[in-house]
CSV table of C-alpha atoms in Angstrom, one decimal:
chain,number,residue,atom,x,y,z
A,1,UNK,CA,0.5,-32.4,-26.7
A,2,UNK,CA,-2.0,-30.5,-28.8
A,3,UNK,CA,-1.3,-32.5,-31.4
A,4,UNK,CA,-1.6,-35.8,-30.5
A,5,UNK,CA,-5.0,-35.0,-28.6
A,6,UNK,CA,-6.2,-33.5,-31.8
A,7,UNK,CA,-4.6,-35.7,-34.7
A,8,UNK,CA,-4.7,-39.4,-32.6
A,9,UNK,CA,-7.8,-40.2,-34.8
A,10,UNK,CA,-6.7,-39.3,-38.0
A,11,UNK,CA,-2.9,-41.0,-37.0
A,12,UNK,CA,-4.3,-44.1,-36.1
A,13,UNK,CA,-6.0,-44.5,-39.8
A,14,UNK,CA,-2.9,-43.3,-41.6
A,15,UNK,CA,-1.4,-45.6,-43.8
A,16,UNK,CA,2.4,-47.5,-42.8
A,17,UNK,CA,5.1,-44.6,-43.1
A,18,UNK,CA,2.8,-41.4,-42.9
A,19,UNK,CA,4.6,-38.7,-43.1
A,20,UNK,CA,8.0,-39.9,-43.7
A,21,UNK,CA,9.8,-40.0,-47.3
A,22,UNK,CA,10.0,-37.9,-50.6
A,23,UNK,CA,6.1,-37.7,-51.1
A,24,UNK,CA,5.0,-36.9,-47.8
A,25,UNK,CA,1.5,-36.4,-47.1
A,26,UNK,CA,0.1,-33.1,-45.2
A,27,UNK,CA,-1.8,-34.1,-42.1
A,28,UNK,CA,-4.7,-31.4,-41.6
A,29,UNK,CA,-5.6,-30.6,-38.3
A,30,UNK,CA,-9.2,-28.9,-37.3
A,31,UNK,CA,-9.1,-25.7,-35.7
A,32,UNK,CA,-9.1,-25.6,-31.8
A,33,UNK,CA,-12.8,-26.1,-30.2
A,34,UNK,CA,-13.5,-25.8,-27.1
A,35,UNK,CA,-14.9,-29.3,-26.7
A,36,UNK,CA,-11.1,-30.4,-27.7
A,37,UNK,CA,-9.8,-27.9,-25.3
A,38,UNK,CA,-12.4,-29.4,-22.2
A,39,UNK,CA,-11.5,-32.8,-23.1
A,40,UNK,CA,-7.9,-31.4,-22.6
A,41,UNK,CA,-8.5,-30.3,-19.1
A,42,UNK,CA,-10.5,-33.7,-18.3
A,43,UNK,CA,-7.7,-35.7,-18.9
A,44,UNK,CA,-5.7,-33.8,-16.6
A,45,UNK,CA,-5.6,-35.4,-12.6
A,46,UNK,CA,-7.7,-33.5,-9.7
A,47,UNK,CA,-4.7,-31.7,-8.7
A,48,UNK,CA,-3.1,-30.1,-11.7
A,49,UNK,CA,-6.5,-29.6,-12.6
A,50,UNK,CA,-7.5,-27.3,-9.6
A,51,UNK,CA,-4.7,-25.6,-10.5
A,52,UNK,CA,-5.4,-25.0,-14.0
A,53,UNK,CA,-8.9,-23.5,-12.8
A,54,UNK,CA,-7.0,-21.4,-10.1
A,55,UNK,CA,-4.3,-19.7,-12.9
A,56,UNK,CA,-7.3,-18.9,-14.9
A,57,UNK,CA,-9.0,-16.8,-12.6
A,58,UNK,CA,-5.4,-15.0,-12.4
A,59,UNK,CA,-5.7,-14.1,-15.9
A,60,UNK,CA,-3.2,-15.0,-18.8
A,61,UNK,CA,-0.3,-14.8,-17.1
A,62,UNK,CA,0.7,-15.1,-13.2
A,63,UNK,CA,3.5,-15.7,-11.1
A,64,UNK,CA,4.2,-18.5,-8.9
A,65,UNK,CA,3.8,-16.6,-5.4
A,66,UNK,CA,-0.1,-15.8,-6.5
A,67,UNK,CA,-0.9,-18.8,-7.9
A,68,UNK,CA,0.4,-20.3,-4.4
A,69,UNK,CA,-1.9,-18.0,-2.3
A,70,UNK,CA,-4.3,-18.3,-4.6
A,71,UNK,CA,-4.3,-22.8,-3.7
A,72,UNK,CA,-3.4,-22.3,-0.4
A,73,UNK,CA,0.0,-24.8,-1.1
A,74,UNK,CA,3.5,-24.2,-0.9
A,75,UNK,CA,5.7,-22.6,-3.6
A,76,UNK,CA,7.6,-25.7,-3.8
A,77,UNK,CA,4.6,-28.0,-4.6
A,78,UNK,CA,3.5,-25.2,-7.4
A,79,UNK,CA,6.5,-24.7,-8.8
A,80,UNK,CA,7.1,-28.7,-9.0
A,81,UNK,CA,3.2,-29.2,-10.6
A,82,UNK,CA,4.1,-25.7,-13.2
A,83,UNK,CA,6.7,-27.4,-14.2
A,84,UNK,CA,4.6,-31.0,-15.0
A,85,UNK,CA,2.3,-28.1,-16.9
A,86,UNK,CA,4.8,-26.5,-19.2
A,87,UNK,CA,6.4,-30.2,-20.3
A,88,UNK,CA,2.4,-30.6,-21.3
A,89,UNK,CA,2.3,-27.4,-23.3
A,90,UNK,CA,-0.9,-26.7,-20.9
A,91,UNK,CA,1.3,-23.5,-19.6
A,92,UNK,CA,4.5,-21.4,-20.9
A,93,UNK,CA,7.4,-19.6,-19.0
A,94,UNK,CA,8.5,-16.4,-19.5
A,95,UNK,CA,12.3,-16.5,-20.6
A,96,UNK,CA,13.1,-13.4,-21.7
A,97,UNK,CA,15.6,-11.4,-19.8
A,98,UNK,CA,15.0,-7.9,-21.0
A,99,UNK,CA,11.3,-9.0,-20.2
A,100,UNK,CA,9.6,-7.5,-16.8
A,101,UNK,CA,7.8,-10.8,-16.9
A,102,UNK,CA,10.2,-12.9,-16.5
A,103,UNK,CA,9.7,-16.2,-14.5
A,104,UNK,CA,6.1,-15.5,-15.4
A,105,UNK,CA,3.8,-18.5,-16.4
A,106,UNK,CA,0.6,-18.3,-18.9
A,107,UNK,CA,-1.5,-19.9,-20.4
A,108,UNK,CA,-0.4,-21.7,-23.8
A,109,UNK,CA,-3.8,-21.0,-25.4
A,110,UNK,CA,-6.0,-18.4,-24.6
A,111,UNK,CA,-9.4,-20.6,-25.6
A,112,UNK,CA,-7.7,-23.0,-22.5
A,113,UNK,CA,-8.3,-20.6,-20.4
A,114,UNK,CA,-11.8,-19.8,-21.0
A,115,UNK,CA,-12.1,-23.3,-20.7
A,116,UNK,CA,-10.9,-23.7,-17.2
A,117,UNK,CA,-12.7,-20.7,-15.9
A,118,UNK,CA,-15.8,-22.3,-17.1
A,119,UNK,CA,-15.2,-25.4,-15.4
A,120,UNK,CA,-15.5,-23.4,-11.9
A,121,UNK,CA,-19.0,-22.5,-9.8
A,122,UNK,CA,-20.2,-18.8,-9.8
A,123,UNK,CA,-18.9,-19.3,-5.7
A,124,UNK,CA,-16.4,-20.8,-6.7
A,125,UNK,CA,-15.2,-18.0,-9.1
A,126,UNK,CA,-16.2,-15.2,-6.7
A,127,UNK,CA,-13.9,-16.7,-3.9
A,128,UNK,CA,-11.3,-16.6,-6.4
A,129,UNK,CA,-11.6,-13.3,-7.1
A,130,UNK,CA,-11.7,-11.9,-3.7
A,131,UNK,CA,-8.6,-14.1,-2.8
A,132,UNK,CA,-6.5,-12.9,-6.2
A,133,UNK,CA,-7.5,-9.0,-5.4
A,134,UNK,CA,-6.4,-9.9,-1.7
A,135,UNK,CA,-3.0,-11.3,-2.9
A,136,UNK,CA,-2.5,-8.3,-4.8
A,137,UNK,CA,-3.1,-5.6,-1.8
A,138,UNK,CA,-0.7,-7.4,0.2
A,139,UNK,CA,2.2,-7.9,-2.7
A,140,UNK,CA,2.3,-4.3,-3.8
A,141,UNK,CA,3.3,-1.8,-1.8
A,142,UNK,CA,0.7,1.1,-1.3
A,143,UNK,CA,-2.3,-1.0,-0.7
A,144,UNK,CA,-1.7,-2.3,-4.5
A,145,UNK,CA,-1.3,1.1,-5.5
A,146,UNK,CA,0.9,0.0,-8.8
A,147,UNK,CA,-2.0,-2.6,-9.8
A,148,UNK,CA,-5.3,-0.9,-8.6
A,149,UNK,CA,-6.8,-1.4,-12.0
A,150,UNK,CA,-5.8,-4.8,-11.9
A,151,UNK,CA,-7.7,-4.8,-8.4
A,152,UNK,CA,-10.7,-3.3,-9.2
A,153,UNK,CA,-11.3,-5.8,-12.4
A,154,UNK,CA,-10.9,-8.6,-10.1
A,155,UNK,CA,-13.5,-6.8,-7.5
A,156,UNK,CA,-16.0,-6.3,-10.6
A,157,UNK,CA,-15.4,-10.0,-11.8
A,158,UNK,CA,-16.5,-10.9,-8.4
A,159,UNK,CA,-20.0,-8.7,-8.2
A,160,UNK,CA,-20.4,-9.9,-11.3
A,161,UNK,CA,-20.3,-13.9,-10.6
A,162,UNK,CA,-22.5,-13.4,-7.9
A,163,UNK,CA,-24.2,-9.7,-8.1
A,164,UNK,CA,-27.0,-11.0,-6.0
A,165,UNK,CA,-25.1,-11.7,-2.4
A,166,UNK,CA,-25.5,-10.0,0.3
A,167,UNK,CA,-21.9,-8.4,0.4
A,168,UNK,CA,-22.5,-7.5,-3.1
A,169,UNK,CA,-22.6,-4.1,-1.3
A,170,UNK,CA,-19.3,-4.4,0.5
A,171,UNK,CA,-17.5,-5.6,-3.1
A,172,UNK,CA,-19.2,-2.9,-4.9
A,173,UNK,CA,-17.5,0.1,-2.3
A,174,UNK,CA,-14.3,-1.7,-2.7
A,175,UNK,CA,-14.6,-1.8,-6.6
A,176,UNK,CA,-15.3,1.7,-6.6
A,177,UNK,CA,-12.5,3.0,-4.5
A,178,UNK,CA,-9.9,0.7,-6.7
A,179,UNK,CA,-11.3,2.4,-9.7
A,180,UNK,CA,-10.5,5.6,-7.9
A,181,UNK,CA,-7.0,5.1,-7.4
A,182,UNK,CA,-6.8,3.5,-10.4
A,183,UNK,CA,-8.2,6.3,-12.1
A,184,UNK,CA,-5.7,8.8,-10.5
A,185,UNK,CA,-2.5,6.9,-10.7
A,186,UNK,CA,-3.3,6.7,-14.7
A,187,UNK,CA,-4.0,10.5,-14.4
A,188,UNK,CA,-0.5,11.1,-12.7
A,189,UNK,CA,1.4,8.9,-15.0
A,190,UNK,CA,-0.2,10.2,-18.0
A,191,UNK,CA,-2.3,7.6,-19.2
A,192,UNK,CA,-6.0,9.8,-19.5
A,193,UNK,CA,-8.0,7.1,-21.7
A,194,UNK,CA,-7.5,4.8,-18.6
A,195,UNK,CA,-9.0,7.4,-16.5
A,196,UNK,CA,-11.7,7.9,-18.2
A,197,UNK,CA,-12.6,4.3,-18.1
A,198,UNK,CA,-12.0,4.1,-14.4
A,199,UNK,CA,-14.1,7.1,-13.4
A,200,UNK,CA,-16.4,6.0,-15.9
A,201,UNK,CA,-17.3,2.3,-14.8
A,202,UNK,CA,-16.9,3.9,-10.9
A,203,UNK,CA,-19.7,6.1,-11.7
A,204,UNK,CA,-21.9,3.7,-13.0
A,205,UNK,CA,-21.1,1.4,-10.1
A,206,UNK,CA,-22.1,4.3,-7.7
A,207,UNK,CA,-25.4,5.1,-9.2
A,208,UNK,CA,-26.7,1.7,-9.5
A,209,UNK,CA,-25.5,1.4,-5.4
A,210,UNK,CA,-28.3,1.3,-3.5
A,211,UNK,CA,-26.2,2.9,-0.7
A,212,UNK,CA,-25.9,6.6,0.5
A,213,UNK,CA,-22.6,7.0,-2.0
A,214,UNK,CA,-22.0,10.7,-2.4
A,215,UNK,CA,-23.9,12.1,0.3
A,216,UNK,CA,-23.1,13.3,3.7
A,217,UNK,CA,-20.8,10.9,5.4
A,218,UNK,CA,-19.9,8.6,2.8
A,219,UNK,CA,-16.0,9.1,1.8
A,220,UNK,CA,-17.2,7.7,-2.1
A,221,UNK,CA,-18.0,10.4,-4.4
A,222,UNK,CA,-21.6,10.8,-6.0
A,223,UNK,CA,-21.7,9.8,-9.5
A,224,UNK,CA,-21.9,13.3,-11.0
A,225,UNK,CA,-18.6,14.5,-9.6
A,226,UNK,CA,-16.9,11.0,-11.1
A,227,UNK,CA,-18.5,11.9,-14.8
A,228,UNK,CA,-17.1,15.5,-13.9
A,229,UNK,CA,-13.4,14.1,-13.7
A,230,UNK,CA,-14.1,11.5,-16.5
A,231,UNK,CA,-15.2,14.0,-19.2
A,232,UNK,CA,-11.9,16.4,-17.9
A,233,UNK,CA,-10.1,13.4,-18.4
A,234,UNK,CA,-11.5,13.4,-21.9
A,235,UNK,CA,-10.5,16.6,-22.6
A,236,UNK,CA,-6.8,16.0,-21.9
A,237,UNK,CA,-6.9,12.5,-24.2
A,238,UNK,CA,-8.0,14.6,-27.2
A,239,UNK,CA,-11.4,12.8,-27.1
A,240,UNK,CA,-14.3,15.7,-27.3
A,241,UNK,CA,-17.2,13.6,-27.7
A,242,UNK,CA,-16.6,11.4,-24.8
A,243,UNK,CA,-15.9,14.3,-23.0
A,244,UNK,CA,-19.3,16.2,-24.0
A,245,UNK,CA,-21.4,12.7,-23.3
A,246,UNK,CA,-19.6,12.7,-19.5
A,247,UNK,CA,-20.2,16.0,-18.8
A,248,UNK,CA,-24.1,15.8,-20.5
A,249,UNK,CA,-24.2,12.8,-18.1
A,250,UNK,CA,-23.0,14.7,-14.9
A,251,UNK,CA,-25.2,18.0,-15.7
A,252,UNK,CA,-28.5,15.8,-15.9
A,253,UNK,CA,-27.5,14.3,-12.9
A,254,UNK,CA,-27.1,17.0,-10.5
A,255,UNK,CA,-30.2,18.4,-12.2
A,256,UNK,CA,-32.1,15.7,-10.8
A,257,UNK,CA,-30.9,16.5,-7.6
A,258,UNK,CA,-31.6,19.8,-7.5
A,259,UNK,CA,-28.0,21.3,-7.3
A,260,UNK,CA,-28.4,24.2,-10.2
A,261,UNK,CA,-24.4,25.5,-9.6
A,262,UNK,CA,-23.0,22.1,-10.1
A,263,UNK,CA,-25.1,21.8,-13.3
A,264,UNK,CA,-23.0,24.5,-14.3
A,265,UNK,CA,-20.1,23.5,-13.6
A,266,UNK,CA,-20.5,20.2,-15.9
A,267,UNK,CA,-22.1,22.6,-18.7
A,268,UNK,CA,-18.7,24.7,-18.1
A,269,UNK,CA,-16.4,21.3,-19.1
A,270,UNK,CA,-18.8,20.4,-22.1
A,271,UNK,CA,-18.5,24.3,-23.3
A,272,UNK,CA,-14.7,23.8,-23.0
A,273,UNK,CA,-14.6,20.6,-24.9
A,274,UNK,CA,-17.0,22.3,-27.6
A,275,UNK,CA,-14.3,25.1,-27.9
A,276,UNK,CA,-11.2,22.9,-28.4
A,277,UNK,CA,-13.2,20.8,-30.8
A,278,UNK,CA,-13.8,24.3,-32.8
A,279,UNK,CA,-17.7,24.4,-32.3
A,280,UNK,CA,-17.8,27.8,-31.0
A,281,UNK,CA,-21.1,28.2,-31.3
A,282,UNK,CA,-22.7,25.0,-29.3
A,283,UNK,CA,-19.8,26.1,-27.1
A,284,UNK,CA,-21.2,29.8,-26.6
A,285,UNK,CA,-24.6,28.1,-25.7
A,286,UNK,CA,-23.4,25.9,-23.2
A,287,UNK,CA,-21.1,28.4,-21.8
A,288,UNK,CA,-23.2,31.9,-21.6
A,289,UNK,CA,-26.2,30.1,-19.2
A,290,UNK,CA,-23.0,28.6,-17.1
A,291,UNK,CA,-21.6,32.2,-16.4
A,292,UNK,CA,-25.0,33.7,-15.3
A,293,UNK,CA,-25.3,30.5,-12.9
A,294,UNK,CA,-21.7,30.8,-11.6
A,295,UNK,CA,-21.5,34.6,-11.4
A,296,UNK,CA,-24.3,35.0,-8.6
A,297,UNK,CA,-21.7,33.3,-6.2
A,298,UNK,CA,-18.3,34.4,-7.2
A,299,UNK,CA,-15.5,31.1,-6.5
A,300,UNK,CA,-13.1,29.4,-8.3
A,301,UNK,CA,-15.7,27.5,-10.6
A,302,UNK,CA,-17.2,31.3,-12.1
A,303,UNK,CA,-13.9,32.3,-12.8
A,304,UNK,CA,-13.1,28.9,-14.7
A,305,UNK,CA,-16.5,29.0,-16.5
A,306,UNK,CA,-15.8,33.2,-17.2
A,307,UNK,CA,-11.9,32.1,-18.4
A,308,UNK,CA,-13.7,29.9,-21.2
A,309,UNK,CA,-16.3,32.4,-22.2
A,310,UNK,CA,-13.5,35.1,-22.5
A,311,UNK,CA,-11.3,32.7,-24.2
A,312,UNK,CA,-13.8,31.7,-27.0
A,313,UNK,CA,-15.1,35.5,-27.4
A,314,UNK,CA,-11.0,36.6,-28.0
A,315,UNK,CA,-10.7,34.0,-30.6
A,316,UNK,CA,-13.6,34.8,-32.0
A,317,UNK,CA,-12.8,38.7,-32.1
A,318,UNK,CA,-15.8,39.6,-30.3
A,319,UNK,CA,-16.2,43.6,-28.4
A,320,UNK,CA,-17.1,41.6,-25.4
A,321,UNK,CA,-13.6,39.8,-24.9
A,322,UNK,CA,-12.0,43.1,-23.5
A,323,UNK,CA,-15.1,43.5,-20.8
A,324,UNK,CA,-15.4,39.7,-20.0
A,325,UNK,CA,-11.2,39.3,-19.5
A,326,UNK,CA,-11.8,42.8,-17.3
A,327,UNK,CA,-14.7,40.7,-15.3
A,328,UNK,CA,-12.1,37.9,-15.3
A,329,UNK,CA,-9.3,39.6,-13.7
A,330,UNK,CA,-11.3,41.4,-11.2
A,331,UNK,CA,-13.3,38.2,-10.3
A,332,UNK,CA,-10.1,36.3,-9.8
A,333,UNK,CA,-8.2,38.5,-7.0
A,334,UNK,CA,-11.4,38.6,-5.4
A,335,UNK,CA,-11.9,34.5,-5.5
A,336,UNK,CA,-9.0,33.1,-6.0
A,337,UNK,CA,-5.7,35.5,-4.6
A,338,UNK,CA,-5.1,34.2,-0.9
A,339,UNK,CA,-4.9,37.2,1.6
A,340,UNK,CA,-2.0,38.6,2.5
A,341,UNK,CA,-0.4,36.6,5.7
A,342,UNK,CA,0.0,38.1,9.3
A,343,UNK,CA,3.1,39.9,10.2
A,344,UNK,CA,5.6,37.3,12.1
A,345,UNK,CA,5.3,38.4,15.9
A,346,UNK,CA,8.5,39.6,17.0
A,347,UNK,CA,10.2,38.2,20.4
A,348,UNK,CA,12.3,38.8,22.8
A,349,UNK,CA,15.2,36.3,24.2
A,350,UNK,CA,14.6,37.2,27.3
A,351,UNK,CA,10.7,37.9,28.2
A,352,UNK,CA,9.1,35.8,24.9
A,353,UNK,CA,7.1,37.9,22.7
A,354,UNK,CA,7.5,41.6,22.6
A,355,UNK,CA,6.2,42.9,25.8
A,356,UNK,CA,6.7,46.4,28.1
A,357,UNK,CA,10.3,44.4,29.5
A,358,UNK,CA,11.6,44.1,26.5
A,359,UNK,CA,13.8,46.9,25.4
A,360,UNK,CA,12.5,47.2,22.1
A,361,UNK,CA,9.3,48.1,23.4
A,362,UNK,CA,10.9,51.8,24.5
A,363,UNK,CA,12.0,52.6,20.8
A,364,UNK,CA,10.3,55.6,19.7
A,365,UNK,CA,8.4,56.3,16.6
A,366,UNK,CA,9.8,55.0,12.9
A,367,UNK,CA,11.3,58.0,11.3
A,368,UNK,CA,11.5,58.5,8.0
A,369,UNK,CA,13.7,56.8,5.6
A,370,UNK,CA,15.5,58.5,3.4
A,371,UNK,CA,13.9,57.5,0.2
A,372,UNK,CA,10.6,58.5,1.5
A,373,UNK,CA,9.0,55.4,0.8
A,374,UNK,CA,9.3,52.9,4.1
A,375,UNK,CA,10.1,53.5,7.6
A,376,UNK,CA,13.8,53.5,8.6
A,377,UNK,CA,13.2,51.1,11.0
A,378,UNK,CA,11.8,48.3,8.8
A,379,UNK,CA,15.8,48.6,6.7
A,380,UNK,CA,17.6,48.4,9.9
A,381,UNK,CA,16.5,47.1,13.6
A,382,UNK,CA,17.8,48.8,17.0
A,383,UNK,CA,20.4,47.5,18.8
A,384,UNK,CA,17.9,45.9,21.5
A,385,UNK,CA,18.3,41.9,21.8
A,386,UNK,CA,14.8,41.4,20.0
A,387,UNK,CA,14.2,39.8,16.9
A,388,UNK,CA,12.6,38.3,14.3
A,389,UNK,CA,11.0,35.0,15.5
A,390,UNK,CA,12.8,32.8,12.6
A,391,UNK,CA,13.5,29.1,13.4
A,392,UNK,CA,17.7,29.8,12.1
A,393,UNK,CA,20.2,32.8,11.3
A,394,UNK,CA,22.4,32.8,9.2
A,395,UNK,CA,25.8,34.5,9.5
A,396,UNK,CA,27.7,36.2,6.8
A,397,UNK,CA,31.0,35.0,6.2
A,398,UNK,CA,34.1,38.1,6.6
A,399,UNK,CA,35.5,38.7,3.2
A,400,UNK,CA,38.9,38.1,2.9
A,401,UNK,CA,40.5,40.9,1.0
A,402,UNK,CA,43.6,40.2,-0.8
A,403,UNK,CA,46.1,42.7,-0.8
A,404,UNK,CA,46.5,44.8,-3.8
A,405,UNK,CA,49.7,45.8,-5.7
A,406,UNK,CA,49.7,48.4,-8.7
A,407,UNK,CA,53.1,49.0,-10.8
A,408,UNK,CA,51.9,52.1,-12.2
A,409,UNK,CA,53.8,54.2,-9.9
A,410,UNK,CA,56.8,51.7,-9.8
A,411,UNK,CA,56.9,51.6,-13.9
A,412,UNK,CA,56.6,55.3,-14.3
A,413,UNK,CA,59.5,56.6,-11.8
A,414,UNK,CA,61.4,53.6,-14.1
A,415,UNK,CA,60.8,55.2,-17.0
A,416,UNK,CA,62.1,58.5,-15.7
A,417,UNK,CA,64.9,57.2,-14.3
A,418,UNK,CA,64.8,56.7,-10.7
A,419,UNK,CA,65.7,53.6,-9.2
A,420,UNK,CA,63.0,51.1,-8.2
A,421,UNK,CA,63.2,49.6,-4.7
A,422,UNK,CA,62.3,46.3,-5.4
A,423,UNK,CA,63.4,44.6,-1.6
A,424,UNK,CA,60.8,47.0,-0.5
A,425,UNK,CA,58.4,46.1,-2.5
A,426,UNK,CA,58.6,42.4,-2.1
A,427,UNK,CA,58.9,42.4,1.9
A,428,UNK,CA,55.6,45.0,1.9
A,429,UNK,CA,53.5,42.2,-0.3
A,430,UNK,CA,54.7,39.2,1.9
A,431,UNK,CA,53.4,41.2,4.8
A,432,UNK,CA,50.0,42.5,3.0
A,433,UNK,CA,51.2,45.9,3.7
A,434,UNK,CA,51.5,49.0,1.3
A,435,UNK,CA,54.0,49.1,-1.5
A,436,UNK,CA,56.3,51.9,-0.8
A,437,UNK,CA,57.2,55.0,-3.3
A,438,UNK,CA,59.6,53.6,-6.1
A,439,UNK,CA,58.7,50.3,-5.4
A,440,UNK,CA,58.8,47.3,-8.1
A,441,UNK,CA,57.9,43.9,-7.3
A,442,UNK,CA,61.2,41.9,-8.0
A,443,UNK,CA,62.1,39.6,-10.5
């Protein structure tokens, strides 16, 4: 079809038998323009024209069930007008079987596309957006959990066709909490670049929200903890200056807010990124203010910002790396080992916890144990009906002990001479009894 929309003029002046014979003449064609491509979408009816419109705000490729939620018509009627579209070579099908795509339709030409998008209203291409992200959320299991980066991009194309609306607000929150769980699905499946670009774009969403994102009683993060997980998202894709221009971003942030500690804590990550990069220096100067910051209040963030500091002055073969890993260690059990857990409560079938009826409450004082170590009554309970309040008990099986037969005394009073009593010795294993004197198994 491309061809005879673009090449009617030039076949209509041809001469009689163009193209045909020994000496065949090359017809050149111009390159696809979009004026060709919008005359190409004119000449198409109302119908499979709104529907053209409809795939494009899908994207390259779609699938019948969207496009059919997406023009509110039956999967029949789209399937009949895709087919009328692929004859045209205005769409293709996916064929391949090894493909996850198959059945899929796209576009035949990506400029057709553009070309249909541009044919629809900024309304007209915000509804679509809404109604495609919509479609997804309901497909996908999870909320859309598989496709939330596919979600959010349809959220953003929608603020973007119409930023000024008054649920520009409303789109805005949604875009940012796709981008979140976009964000963390690629950091769980181990695609970091993509989170960085999620938490990235989410971030500048949230600061340029007008809305109380990040603060007391909104469930969206501010914008300095989003550049936080951006630029450690950067550090585990290999990418040290995105990583140092995220976590610059997030320190002048929350310095701007007056929040000195989290400062630190986004000077710790750029210090970090510094040191795998091999700038030890710029990394000491980032990381030595965050320690003094992050020591006043001892917590998991000191000992992370103290780890790096220690790190850099051990590689570095510095006399402070014994006292800073010393600071380390003592800081951790203080700030990050758990306490130890309550002793279970001990109970009694009878009366429920361990109480003045309960026998064990009349057993005496723990004596000694014989290694001198623990109490002998913490290796082996009294014989009251208390115990341990465990949710199951297991029992231990009897060990079955197979009888055992030795020939040595049998062989010897052979070699000697004296008879062997093998009857005896044969009846005394069937019965799992002892061999008698001068016995020898028979046979």
């Amino acid at each position: 079809m491309f061809v005879l929309v673009l090449a009617r003029p030039e076949l209509g002046q041809a001469r009689r038998g163009f193209g045909t014979g020994r000496n065949r003449s090359t017809l050149t064609l111009d390159p696809l323009d979009p004026v060709s491509m919008d005359a190409l979408v004119d000449a198409l009816e109302p119908g499979p024209r709104r529907l053209v419109a409809d795939a494009a705000v899908l994207g390259t490729s779609f699938s019948v069930e969207a496009l059919a939620a997406m023009s509110a018509r039956n999967q029949p009627a789209v399937r009949a007008a895709l087919d009328e579209l692929v004859r045209r070579e205005v769409f293709t099908v996916s064929a391949d079987r090894l493909s996850p795509e198959k059945g899929s339709y796209g576009f035949a030409q990506t400029m057709l596309r553009q070309v249909a998008y541009d044919t629809l209203s900024r309304r007209d291409r915000k509804s679509g957006h809404l109604k495609a992200a919509a479609h997804l959320r309901a497909a996908f299991p999870g909320d859309g959990e598989e496709v939330a980066d596919l979600i959010a991009r349809h959220y953003l194309d929608a603020l973007a066709a119409v930023p000024d609306d008054g649920d520009a607000g409303e789109i805005r929150g949604r875009a940012i909490a796709a981008l979140l769980r976009a964000g963390e699905r690629a950091e769980r499946t181990g695609a970091p670049a993509m989170a960085v670009t999620a938490y990235a774009t989410a971030a500048d969403l949230t600061r340029a929200q007008p809305g109380p994102a990040g603060q007391a009683g909104s469930s969206q993060p501010e914008a300095g903890a989003l550049l936080e997980r951006a630029a450690k998202a950067a550090i585990l894709d290999g990418r040290w200056a995105a990583a140092i221009e995220h976590a610059g971003g997030a320190r002048e942030y929350h310095l701007r807010r007056g929040d000195a500690r989290a400062a630190a804590r986004a000077q710790t990550i750029a210090g970090q990124a510094l040191r795998l990069w091999g700038r030890h220096s710029a990394a000491r100067e980032q990381l030595e203010p965050a320690v003094e910051v992050l020591r006043a209040d001892p917590g998991p963030d000191a000992v992370h910002a103290l780890d790096q500091l220690a790190t850099l002055e051990a590689l570095n073969g510095s006399p402070d790396a014994d006292r800073l890993t010393r600071e380390l260690l003592a800081l951790g059990q203080v700030s990050i080992v758990p306490p130890p857990s309550p002793p279970r409560e001990r109970r009694c079938p009878a009366s429920g916890p361990k109480s003045a009826d309960c026998p064990a409450a009349a057993v005496g004082p723990a004596t000694a144990a014989p290694n001198g170590n623990r109490p002998a009554s913490q290796f082996r309970t009294s014989q009251a009906p208390c115990q341990l309040a465990a949710p199951t008990r297991m029992r231990r099986r009897p060990r079955f002990r197979k009888p055992r037969i030795t020939r040595s005394m049998a062989d010897g009073q052979s070699i000697v001479g004296q008879p062997a009593d093998t009857a005896g010795v044969s009846q005394a294993t069937q019965r799992g009894g002892p061999v008698p004197a001068g016995g020898r198994r028979g046979g």
